[in-house]
Coordinates of C-alpha atoms in Angstrom, one line a residue:
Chain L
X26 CA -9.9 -37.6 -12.0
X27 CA -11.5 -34.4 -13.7
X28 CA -13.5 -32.8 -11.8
X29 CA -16.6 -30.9 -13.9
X30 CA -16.1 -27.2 -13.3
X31 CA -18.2 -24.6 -15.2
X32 CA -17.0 -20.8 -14.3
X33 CA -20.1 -18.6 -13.6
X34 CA -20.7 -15.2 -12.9
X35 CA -20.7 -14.1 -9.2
X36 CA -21.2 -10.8 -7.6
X37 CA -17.9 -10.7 -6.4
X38 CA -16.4 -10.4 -10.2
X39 CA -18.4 -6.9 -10.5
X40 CA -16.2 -6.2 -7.4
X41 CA -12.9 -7.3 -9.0
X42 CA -13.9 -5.3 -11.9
X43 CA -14.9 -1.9 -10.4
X44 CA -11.9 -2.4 -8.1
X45 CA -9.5 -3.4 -10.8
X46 CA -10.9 0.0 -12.3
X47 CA -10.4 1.9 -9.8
X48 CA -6.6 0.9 -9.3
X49 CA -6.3 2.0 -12.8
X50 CA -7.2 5.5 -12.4
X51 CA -5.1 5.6 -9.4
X52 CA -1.8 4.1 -11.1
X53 CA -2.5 6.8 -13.9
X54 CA -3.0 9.6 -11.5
X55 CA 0.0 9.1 -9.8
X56 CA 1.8 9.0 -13.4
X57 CA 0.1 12.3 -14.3
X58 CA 1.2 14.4 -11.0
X59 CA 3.8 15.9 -10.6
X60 CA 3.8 16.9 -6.9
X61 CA 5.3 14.0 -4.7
X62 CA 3.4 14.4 -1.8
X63 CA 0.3 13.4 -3.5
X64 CA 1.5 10.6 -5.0
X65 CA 2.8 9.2 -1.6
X66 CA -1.0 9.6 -0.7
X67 CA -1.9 8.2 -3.8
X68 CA 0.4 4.9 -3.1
X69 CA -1.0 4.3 0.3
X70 CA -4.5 4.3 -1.9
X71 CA -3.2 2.4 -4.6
X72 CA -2.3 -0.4 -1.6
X73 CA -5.5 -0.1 -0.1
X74 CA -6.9 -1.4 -3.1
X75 CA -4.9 -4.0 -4.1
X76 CA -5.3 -4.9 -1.0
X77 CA -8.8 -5.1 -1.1
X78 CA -8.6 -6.8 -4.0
X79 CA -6.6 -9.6 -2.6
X80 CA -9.2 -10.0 -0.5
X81 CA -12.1 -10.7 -3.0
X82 CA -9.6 -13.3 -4.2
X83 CA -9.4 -14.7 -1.1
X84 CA -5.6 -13.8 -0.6
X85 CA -6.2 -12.7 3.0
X86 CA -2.5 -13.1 4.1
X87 CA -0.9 -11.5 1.2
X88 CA -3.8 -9.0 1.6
X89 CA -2.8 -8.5 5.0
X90 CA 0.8 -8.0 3.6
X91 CA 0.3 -5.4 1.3
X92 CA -1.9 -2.8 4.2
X93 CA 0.5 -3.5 6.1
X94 CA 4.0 -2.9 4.1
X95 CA 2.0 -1.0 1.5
X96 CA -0.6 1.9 2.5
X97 CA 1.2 1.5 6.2
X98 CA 5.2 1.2 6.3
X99 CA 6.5 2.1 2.4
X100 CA 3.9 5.6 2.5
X101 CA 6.1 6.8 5.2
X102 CA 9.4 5.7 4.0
X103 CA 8.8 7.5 1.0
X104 CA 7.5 10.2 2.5
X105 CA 10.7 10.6 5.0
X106 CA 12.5 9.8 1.7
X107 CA 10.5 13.2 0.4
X108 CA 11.9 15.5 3.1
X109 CA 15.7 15.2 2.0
X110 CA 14.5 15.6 -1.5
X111 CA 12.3 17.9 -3.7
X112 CA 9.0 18.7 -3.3
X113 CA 8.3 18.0 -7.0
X114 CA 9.0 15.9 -9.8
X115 CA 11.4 17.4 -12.7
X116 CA 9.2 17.3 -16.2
X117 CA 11.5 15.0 -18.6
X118 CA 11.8 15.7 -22.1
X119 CA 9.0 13.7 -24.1
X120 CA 11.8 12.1 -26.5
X121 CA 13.7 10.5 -23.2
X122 CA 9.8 8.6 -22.2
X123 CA 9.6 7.0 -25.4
X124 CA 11.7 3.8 -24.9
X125 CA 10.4 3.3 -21.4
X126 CA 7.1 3.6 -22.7
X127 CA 7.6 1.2 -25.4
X128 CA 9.6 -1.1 -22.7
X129 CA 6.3 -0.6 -20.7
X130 CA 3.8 -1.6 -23.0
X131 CA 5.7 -4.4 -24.8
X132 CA 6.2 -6.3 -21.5
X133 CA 2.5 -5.4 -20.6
X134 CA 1.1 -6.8 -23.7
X135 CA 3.2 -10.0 -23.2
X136 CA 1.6 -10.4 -19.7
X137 CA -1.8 -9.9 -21.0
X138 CA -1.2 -12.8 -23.6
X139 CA 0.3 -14.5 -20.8
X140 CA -3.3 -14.6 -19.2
X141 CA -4.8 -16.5 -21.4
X142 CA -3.7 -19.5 -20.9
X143 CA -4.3 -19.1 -16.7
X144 CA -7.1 -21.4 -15.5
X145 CA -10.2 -19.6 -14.3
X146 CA -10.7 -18.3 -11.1
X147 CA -11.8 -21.4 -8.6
X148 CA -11.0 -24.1 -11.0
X149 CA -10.3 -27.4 -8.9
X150 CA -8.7 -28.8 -12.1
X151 CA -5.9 -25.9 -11.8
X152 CA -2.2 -27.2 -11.4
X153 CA -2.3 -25.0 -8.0
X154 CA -5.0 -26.8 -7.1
X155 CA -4.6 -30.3 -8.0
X156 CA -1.6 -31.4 -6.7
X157 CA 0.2 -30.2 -4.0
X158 CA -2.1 -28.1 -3.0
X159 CA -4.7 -30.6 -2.9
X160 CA -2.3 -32.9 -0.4
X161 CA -1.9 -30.3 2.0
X162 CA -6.1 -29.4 2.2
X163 CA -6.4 -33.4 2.7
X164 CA -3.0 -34.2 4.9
X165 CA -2.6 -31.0 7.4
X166 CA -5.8 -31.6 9.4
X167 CA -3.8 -34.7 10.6
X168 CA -0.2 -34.0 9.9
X169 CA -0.4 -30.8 11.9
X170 CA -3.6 -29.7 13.4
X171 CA -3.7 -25.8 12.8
X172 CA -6.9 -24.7 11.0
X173 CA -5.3 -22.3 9.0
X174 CA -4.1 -24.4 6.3
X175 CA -1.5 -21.7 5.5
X176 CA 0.0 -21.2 8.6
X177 CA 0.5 -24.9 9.0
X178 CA 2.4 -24.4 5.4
X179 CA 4.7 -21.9 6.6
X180 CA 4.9 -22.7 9.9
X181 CA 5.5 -27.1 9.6
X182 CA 6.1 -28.4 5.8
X183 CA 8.2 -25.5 5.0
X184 CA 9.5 -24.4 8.4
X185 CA 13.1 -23.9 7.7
X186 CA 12.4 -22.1 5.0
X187 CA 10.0 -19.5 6.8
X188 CA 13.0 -19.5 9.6
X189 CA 15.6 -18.5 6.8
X190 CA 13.2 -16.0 5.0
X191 CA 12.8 -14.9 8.6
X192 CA 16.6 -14.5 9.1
X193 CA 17.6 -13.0 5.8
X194 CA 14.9 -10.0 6.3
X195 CA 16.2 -9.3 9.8
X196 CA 20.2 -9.5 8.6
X197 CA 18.9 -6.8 5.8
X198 CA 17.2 -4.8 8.5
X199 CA 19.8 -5.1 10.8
X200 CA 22.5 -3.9 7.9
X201 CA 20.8 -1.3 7.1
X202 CA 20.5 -0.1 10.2
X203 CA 24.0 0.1 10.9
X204 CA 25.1 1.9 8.0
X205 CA 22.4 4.7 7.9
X206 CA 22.5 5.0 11.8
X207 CA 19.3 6.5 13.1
X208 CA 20.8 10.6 12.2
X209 CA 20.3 9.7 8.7
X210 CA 16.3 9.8 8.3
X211 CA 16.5 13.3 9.8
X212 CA 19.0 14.3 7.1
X213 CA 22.5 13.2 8.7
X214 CA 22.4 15.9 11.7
X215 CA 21.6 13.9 15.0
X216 CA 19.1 16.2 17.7
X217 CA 21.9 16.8 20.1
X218 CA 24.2 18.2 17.8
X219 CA 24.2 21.7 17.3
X220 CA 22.7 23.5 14.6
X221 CA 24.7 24.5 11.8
X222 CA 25.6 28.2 12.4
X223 CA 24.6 30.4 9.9
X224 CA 27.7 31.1 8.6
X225 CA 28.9 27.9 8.0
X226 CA 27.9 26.8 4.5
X227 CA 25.3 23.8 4.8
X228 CA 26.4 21.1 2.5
X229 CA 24.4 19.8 -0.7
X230 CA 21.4 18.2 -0.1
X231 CA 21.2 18.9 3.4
X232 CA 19.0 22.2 3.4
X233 CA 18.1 23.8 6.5
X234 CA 14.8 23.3 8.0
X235 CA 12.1 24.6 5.2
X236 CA 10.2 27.6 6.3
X237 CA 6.9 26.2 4.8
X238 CA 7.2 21.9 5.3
X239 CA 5.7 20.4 2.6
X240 CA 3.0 22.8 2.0
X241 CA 0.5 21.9 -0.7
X242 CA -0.3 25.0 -2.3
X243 CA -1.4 26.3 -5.6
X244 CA 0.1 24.7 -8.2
Chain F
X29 CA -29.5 -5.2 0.4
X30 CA -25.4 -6.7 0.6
X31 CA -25.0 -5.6 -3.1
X32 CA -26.6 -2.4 -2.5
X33 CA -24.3 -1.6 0.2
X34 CA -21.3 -2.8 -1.8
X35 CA -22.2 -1.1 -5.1
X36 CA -22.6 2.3 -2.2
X37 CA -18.9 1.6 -0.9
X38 CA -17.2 1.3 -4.1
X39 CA -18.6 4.2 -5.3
X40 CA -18.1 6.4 -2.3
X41 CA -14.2 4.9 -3.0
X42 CA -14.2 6.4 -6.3
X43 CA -15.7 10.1 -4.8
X44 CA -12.6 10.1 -2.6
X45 CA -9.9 9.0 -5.0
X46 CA -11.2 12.0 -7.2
X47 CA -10.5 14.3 -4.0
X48 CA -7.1 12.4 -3.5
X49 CA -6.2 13.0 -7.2
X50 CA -7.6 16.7 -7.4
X51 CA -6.7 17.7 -3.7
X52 CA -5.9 20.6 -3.7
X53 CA -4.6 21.0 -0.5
X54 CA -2.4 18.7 2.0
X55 CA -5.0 18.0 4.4
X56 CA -7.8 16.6 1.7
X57 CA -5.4 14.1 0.6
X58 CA -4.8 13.0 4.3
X59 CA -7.8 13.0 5.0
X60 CA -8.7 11.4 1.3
X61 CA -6.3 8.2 2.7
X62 CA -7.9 8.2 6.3
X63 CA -11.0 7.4 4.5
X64 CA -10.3 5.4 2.0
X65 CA -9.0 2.7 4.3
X66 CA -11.9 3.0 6.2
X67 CA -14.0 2.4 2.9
X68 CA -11.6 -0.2 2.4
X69 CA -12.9 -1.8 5.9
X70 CA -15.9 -1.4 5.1
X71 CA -15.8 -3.1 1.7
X72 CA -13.8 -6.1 3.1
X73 CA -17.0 -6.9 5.5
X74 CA -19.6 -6.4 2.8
X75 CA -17.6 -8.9 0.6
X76 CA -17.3 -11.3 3.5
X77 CA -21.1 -11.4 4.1
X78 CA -22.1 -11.2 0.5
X79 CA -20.4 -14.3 0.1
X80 CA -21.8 -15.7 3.2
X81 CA -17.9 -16.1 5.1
X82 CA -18.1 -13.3 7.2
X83 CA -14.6 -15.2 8.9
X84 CA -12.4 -12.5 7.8
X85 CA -14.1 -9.8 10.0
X86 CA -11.0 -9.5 12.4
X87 CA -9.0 -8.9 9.0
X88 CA -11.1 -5.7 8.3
X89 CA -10.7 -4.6 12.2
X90 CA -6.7 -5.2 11.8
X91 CA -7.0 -2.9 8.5
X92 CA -8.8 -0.3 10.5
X93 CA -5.9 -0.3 13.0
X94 CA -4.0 -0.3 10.4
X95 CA -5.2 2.8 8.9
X96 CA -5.7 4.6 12.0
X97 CA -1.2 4.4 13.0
X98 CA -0.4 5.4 9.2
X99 CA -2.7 8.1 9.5
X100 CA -1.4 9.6 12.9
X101 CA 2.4 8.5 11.4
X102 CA 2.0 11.1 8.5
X103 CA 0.5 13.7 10.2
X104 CA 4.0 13.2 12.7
X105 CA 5.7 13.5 10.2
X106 CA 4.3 16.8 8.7
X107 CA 4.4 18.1 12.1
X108 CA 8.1 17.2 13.2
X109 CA 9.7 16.7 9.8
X110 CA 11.1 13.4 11.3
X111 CA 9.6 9.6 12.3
X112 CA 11.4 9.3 15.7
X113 CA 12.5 13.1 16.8
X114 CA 12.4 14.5 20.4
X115 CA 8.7 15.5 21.2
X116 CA 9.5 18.0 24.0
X117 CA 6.2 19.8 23.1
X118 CA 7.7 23.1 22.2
X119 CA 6.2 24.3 18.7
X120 CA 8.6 25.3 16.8
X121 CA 6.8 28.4 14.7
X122 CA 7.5 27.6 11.3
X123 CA 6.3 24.6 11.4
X124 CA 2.8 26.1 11.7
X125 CA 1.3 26.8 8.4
X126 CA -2.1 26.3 8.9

């Protein structure tokens, strides 16, 4: 049962397009600079994006995902991360970024080529679409009753796999939790301890509080 | 007039990525973020309508919630070096360096 499908033009592909663009000048900003608090900015714009563009797909729950974890959670881990580190990147010798580069651009080339053979965009003939997919669109109305065909996924047919996901994230959590302690994000020094006199010698990596916090001056 | 306003929103998103990438200072990339997401917002309800399902509305409200807590959590976190310290509303001096 093929159904005819003929992929035409929509406005929404100028949108993909201008977005898709616009991720790229951010991804190759943030490679350019060299000064770690804008490329935590530049992250939480690069997930903004994608998650816009997720939306266009209509992705809306992994959408949702990404501004959430992306542009809202990992921006401020990384910048907490930021404050026990430097301020700026090191420059690395141009011979050392040649086999990453070459890594980078093989892979990327064979992910391109990949693409080709991907159905286009809507295509009710897609294996995504066809068969499984197609039962639950026809079976969950009855079988479950929620109208959001994906939450009735998650939720019902694969339920105990949700609950274990669920589980595993909130062991890894928990974990971490309880081996960094809550002193460590301020840099292992809890707020009731004293401060370091001044002639005790502060240990490596823990430097005391900056005089100018992650100023953004001339470069 | 939907495309209009789209083709308006994306481009506005580009102006502020170029103030995000050039800066130069701390604040204009702050406030670069703030409103990109709210571009972002905005772009999410153009594309709903100019595909006639304007259902994911409450998705774009969520991302301007969204936007709003990461905003006020880096600006926390410039101000008290920390994500969960002791506000007792004393300034310390150096942190002010504005």
């Amino acid at each position: 049962m093929e159904i005819p499908f003929e992929p035409g033009f929509s406005w929404t592909v100028l949108i993909d397009l201008s977005l898709l663009t616009l991720l790229m000048l951010c991804g190759l900003a943030m490679v350019r600079m060299r000064r770690l608090f804008g490329v935590a900015m530049l992250s939480g714009i690069y997930s903004l994006l994608s998650a816009a563009f997720f939306v266009v797909l209509d992705a809306v729950d992994v959408a949702f995902t990404e501004a959430a974890v992306g542009a809202g959670v990992s921006t401020v881990l990384v910048l907490s991360g930021m404050a026990l580190t430097s301020k700026r990147e090191q420059r690395v010798s141009s011979r050392r970024t040649i086999l990453p580069l070459a890594i980078v651009v093989i892979v990327g080339a064979a992910l391109v080529y990949a693409t080709i053979d991907m159905p286009a965009i809507g295509d009710p003939n897609s294996p995504a679409n066809a068969y499984v997919g197609q039962a639950y669109v026809e079976r969950s109305p009855e079988d479950i009753g929620v109208p959001n065909i994906v939450t009735g996924v998650l939720a019902s047919y694969r339920g105990y796999d949700t609950m274990g996901e669920t589980l595993v994230v909130f062991t890894a959590g928990l974990a971490c939790l309880l081996l960094l302690g809550s002193g460590s994000i301020r840099g292992g020094r809890k707020v009731t301890d004293p401060a370091p006199s001044e002639d005790e010698a502060s240990p490596v990596g823990e430097a005391p509080a900056p005089a100018r916090p992650l100023s953004d001056g001339p470069r | 007039m939907f495309a209009v306003a789209t083709v308006a929103v994306v481009a506005a998103m580009a102006l502020v990525l170029v103030r995000a990438i050039k800066g130069p200072t701390l604040y204009d990339r702050v406030l670069a973020v703030n409103s990109f997401g709210t571009k972002t917002v905005l772009l999410l309800g153009l594309v709903g309508f100019l595909t006639g399902r304007p259902d994911f509305l409450d998705i774009a409200l969520l991302y301007a919630l969204l936007n709003f807590v990461a905003t006020i959590a880096i600006l926390k976190f410039f101000r008290y070096q920390a994500l969960a310290p002791v506000m007792t509303g004393v300034d310390r001096e150096e942190d002010r360096h504005d």
